[in-house]
mmCIF file of C-alpha atoms in Angstrom:
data_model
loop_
_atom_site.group_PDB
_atom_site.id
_atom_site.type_symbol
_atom_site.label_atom_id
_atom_site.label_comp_id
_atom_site.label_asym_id
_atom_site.label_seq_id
_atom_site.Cartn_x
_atom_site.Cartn_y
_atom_site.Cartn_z
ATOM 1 C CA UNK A 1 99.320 76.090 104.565
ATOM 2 C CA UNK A 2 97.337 77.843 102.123
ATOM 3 C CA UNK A 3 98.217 81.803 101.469
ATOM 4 C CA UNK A 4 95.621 84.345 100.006
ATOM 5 C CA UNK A 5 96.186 87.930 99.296
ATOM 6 C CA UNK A 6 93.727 90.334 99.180
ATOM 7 C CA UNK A 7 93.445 93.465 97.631
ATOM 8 C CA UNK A 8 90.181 96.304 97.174
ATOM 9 C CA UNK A 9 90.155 98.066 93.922
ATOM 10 C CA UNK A 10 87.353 99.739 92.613
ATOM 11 C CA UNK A 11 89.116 99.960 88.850
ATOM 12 C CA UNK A 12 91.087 97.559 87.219
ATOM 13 C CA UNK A 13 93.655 100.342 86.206
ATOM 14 C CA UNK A 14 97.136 100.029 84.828
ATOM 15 C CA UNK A 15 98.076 99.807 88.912
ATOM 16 C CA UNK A 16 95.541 96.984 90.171
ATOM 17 C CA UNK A 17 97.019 94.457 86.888
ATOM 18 C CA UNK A 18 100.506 95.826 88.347
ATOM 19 C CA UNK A 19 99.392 93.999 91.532
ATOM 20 C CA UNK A 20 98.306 91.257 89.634
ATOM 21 C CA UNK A 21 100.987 90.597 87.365
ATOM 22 C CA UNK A 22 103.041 90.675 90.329
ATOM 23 C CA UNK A 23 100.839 88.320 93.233
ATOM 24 C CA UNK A 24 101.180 85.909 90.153
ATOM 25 C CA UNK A 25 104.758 85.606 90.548
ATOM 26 C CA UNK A 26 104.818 84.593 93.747
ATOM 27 C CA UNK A 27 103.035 81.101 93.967
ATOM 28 C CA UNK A 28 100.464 82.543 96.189
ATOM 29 C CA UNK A 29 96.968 83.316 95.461
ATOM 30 C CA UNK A 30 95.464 86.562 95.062
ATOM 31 C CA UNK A 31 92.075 87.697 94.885
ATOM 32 C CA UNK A 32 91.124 91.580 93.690
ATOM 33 C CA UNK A 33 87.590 92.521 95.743
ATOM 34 C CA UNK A 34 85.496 95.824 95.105
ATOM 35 C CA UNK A 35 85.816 95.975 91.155
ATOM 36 C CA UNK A 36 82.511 98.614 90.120
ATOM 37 C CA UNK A 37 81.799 99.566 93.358
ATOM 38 C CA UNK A 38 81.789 103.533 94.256
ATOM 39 C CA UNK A 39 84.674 104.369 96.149
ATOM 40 C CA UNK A 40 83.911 104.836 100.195
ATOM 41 C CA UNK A 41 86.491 105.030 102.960
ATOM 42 C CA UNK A 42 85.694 102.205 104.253
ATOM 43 C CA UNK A 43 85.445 99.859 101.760
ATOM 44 C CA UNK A 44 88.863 98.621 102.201
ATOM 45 C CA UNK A 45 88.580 97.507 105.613
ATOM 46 C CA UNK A 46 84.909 95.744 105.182
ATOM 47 C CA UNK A 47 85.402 94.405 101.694
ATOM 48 C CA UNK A 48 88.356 92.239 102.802
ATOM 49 C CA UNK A 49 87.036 91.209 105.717
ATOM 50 C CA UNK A 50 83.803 89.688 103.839
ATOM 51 C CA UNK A 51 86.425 88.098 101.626
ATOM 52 C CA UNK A 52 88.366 86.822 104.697
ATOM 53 C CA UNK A 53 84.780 85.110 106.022
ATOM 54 C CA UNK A 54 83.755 83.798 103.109
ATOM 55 C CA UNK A 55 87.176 81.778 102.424
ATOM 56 C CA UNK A 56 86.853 78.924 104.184
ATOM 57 C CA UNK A 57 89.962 77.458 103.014
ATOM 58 C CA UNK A 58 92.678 80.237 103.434
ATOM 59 C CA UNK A 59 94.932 79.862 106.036
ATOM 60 C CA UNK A 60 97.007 82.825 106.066
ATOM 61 C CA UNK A 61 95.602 86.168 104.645
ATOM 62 C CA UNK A 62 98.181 88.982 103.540
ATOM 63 C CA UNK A 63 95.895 92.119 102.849
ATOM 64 C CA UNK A 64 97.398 94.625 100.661
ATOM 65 C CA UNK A 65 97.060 98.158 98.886
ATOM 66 C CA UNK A 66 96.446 97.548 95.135
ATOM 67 C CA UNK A 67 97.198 100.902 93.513
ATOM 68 C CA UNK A 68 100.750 101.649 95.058
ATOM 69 C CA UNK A 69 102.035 97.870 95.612
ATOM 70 C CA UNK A 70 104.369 96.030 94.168
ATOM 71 C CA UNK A 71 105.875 92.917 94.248
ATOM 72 C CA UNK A 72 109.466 92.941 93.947
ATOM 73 C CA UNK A 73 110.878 90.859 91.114
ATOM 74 C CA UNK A 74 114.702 90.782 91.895
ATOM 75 C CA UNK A 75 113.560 89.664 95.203
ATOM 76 C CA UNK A 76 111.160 86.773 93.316
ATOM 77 C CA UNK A 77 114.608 85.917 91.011
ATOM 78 C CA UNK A 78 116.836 84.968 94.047
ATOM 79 C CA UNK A 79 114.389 83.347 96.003
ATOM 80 C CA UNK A 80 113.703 80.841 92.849
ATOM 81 C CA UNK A 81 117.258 80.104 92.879
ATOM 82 C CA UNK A 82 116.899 78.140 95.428
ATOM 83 C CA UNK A 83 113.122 77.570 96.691
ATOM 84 C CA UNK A 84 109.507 79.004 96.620
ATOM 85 C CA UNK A 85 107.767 82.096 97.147
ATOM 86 C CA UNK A 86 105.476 80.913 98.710
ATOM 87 C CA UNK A 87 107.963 79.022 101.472
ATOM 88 C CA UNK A 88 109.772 82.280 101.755
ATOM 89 C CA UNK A 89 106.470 84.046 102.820
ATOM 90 C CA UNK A 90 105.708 81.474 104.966
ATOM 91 C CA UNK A 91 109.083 81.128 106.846
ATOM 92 C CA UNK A 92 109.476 84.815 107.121
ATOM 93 C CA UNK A 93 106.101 85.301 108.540
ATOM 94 C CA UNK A 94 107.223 82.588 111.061
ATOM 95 C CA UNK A 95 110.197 83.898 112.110
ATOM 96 C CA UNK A 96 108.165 86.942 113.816
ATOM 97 C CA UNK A 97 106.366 84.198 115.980
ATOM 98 C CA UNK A 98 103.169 86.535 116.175
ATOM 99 C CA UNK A 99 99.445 85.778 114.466
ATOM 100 C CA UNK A 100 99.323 89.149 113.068
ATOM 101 C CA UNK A 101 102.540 91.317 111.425
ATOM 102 C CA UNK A 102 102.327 94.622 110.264
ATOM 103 C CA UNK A 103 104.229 96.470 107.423
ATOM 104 C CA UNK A 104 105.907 99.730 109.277
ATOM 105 C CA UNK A 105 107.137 103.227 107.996
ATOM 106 C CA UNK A 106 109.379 105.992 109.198
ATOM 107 C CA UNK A 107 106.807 109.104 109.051
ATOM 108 C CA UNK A 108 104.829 110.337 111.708
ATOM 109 C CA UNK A 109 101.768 111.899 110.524
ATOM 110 C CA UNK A 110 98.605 112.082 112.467
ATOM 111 C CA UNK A 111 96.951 110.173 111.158
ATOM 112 C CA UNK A 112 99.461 107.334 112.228
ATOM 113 C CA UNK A 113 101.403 108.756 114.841
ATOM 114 C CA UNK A 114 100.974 106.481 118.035
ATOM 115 C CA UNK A 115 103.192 106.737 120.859
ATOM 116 C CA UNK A 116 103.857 103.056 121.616
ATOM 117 C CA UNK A 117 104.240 101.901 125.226
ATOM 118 C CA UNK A 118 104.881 98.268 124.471
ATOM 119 C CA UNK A 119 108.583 96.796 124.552
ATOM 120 C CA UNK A 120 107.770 94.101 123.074
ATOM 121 C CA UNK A 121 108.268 94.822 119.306
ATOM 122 C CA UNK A 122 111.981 94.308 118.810
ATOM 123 C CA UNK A 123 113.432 97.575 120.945
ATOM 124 C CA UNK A 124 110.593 99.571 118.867
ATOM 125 C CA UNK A 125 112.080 103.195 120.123
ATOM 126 C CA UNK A 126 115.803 102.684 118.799
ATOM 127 C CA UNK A 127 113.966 101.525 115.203
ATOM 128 C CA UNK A 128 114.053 103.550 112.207
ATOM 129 C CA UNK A 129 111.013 102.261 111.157
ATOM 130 C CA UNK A 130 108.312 102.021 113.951
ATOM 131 C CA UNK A 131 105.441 103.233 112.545
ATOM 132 C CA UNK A 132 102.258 101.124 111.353
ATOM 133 C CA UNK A 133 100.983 101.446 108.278
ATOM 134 C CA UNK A 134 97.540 99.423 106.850
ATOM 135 C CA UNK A 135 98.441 98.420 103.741
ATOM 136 C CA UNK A 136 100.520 95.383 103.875
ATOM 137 C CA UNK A 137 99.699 92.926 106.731
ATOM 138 C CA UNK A 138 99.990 89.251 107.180
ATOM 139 C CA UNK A 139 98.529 86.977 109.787
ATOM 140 C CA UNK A 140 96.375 83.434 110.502
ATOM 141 C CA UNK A 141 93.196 83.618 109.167
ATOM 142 C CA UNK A 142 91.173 83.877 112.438
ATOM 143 C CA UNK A 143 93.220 86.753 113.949
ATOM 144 C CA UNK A 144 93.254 88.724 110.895
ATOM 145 C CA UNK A 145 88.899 88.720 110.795
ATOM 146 C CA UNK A 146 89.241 89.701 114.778
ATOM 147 C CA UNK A 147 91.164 92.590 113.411
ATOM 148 C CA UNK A 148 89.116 93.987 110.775
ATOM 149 C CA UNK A 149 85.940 93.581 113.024
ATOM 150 C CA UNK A 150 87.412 96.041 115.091
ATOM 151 C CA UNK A 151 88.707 98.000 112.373
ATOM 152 C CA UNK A 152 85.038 98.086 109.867
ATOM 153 C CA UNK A 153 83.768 100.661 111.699
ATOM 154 C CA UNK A 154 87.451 103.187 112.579
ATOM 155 C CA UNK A 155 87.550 106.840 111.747
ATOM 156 C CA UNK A 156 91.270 106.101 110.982
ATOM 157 C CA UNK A 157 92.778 102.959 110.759
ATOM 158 C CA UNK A 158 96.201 103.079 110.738
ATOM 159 C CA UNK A 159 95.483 105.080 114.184
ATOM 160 C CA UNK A 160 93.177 102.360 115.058
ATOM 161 C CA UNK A 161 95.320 99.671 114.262
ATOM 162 C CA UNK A 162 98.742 101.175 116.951
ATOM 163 C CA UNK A 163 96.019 101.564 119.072
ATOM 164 C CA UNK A 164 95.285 97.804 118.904
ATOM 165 C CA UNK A 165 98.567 96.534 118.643
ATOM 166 C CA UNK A 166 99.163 98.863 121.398
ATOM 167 C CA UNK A 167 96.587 97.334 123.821
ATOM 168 C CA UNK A 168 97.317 93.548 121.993
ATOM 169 C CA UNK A 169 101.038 93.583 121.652
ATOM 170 C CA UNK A 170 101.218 89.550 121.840
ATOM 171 C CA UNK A 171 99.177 89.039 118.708
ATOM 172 C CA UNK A 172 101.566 92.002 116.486
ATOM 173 C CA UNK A 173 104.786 91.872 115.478
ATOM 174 C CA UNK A 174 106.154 95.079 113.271
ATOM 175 C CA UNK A 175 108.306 94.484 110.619
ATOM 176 C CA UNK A 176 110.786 97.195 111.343
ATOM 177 C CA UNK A 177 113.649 95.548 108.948
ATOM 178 C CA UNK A 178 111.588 95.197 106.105
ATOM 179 C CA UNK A 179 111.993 91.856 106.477
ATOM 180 C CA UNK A 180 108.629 91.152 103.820
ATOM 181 C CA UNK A 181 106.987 94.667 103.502
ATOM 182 C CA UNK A 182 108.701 97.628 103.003
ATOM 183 C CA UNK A 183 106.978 100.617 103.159
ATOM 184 C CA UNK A 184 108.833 103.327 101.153
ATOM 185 C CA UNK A 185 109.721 106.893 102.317
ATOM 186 C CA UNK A 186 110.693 109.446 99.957
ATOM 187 C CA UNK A 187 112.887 107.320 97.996
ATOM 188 C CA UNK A 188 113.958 103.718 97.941
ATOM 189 C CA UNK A 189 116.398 102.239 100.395
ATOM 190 C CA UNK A 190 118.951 99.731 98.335
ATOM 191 C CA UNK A 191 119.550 97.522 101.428
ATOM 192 C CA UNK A 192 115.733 97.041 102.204
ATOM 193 C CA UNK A 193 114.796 96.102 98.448
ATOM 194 C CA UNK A 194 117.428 93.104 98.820
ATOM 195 C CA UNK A 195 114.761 91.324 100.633
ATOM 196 C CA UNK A 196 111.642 93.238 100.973
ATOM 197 C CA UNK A 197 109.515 91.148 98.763
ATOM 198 C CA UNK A 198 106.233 93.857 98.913
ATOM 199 C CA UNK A 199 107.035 97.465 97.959
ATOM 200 C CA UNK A 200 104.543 100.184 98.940
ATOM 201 C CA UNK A 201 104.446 103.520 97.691
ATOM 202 C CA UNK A 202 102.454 105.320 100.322
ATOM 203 C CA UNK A 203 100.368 108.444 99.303
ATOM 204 C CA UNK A 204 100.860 108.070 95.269
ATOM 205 C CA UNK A 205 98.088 110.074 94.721
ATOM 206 C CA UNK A 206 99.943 113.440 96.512
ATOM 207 C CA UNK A 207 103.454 112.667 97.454
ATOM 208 C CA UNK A 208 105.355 113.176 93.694
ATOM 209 C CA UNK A 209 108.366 111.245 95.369
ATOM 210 C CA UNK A 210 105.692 108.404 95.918
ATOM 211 C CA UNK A 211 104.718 108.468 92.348
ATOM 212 C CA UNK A 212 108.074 108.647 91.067
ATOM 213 C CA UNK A 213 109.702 105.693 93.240
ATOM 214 C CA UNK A 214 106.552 103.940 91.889
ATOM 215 C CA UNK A 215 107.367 104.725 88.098
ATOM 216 C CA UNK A 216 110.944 104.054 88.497
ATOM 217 C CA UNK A 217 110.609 100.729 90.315
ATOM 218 C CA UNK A 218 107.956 99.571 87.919
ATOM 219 C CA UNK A 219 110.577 99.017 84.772
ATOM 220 C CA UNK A 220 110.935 95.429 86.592
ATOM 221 C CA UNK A 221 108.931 94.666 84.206
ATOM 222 C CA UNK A 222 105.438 96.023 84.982
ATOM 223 C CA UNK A 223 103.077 98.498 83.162
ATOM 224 C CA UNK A 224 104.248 102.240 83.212
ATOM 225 C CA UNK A 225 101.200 104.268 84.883
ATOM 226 C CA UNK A 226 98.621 106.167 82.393
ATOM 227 C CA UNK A 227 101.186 107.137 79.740
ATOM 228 C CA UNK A 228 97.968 107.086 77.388
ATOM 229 C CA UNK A 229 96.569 109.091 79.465
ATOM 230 C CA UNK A 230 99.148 111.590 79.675
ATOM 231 C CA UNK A 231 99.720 111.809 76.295
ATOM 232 C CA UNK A 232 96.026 112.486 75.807
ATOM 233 C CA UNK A 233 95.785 115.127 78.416
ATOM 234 C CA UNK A 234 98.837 116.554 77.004
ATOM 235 C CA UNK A 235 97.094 117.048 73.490
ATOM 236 C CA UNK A 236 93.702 118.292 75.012
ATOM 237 C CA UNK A 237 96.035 120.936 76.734
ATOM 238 C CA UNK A 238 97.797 121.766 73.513
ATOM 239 C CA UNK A 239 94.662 122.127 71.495
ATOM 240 C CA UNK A 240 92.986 124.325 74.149
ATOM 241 C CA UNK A 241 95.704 126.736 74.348
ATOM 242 C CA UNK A 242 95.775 126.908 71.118
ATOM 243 C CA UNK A 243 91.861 127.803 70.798
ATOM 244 C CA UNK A 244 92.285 130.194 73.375
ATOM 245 C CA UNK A 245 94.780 132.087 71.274
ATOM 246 C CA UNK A 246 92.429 131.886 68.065
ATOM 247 C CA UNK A 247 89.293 132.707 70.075
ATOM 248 C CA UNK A 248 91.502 136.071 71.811
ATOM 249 C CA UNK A 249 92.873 137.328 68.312
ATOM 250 C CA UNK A 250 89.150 136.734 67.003
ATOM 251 C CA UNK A 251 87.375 138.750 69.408
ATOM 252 C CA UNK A 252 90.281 141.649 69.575
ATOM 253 C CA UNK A 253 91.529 141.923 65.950
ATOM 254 C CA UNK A 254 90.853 139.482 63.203
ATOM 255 C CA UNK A 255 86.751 139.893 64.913
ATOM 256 C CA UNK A 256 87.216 143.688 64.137
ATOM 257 C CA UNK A 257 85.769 146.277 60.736
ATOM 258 C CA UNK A 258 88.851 147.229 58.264
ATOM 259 C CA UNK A 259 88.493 150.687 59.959
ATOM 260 C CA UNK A 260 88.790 149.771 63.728
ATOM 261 C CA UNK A 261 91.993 147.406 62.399
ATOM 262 C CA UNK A 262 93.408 150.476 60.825
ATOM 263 C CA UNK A 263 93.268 151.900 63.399
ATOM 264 C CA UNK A 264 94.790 149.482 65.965
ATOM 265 C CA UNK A 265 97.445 149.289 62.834
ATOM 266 C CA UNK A 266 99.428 152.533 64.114
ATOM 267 C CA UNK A 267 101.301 154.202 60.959
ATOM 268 C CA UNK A 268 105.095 154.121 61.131
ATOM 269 C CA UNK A 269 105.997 157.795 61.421
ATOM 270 C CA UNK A 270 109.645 158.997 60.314
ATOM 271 C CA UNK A 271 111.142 161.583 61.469
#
């Protein structure tokens, strides 16, 4: 069985060669889609479902977030000692006996928060974890382009997608145990990064927690996130506080006549 994964980037940043560092560790093949293109919501959906149709050859697809994944290392170690990555996808993907599975989450925002009326998703309510979330998800090439035709066109679709599994519950399994996708929630869980092979950082971009498991769990050995940048930023900062302070003594004292100075320059009076 041939495995692609697929990610949508629009810049090849220190995060997307993360992902690709990473997807090269694995055995599998990985294909970044999007690269130049202006950012649009949904670009993510309809970009990898083009790249999904035009693979002819793919069997299984795993779609993933670019900027926030990783793949975990320690997890790629022990699985060497004793087979492939690739075998380990495949056999864990098995083991859910659905076309379609679906990285889950603990939080409940709107955008994401679907009551699910199945039972058929591993005693869903009692899970921790029982929450969908878009940006890991593995399944048989045909299923997977049924689901992102009805998800090219969605408003929201994480919301979209419970709705579907929802409605479809024999073609979605959720991997509630982090069994191959673990979808991080305010910081890492030890026990789930013993096996979850792809770590998501949800929300990088405005959770600091996000962006801080991210950092921390990258010195596996990837790229640390824009430290040129920072220290760049940080020197622009320095230097324009530092004009600001010239430009304010300027203007109200070193700008001023010897007489208006003298002035300003009180006389110490003793009495």
């Amino acid at each position: 069985m041939k495995v692609k994964a697929i990610g949508v980037a629009t810049h090849k940043t220190d995060a997307a060669k993360n992902w690709q560092r990473g997807m090269r560790h694995t055995g599998i093949t990985s294909e970044l889609v999007g690269l130049g293109q202006p950012y649009s919501f949904d670009m993510k959906i309809k970009l990898a479902l083009e790249a999904m149709k035009a693979d002819l050859d793919t069997d299984i697809f795993i779609t993933s977030d670019v900027y926030d994944v990783l793949i975990n290392k320690s997890v790629v170690k022990n699985i060497k000692k004793t087979g492939s990555v690739k075998d380990h996808i495949l056999n864990t993907f098995y083991s859910f006996e659905k076309p379609i599975v679906v990285g889950a989450e603990i939080p409940c925002f709107s955008h994401n928060c679907y009551e699910f009326s199945f039972t058929d998703l591993s005693n869903l309510v009692e899970k921790e974890y029982k929450y969908c979330n878009s940006g890991l998800i593995i399944g048989y090439r045909d299923h997977m382009i049924e689901l992102y035709e009805n998800l090219k066109d969605c408003k929201d679709d994480q919301m979209d997608l419970g709705e579907l599994m929802n409605k479809y519950p024999e073609n979605f399994a959720l991997d509630t145990e982090s069994k191959l996708f673990y979808n991080v929630y305010v910081y890492p869980n030890k026990e789930r990064l013993k096996k979850a092979l792809f770590v998501h950082f949800p929300g990088m971009k405005y959770i600091v927690s996000s962006a801080v498991g991210y950092n921390d769990f990258q010195t596996q050995g990837y790229q640390p996130l824009n430290l040129p940048k920072i220290a760049i930023w940080s020197v622009i900062g320095f230097l324009i506080v530092v004009g600001l302070i010239i430009f304010l003594l300027y203007n109200f004292y070193w700008g001023l006549n010897p007489d208006t100075r003298a002035k300003i320059n009180y006389p110490i009076v003793e009495y």
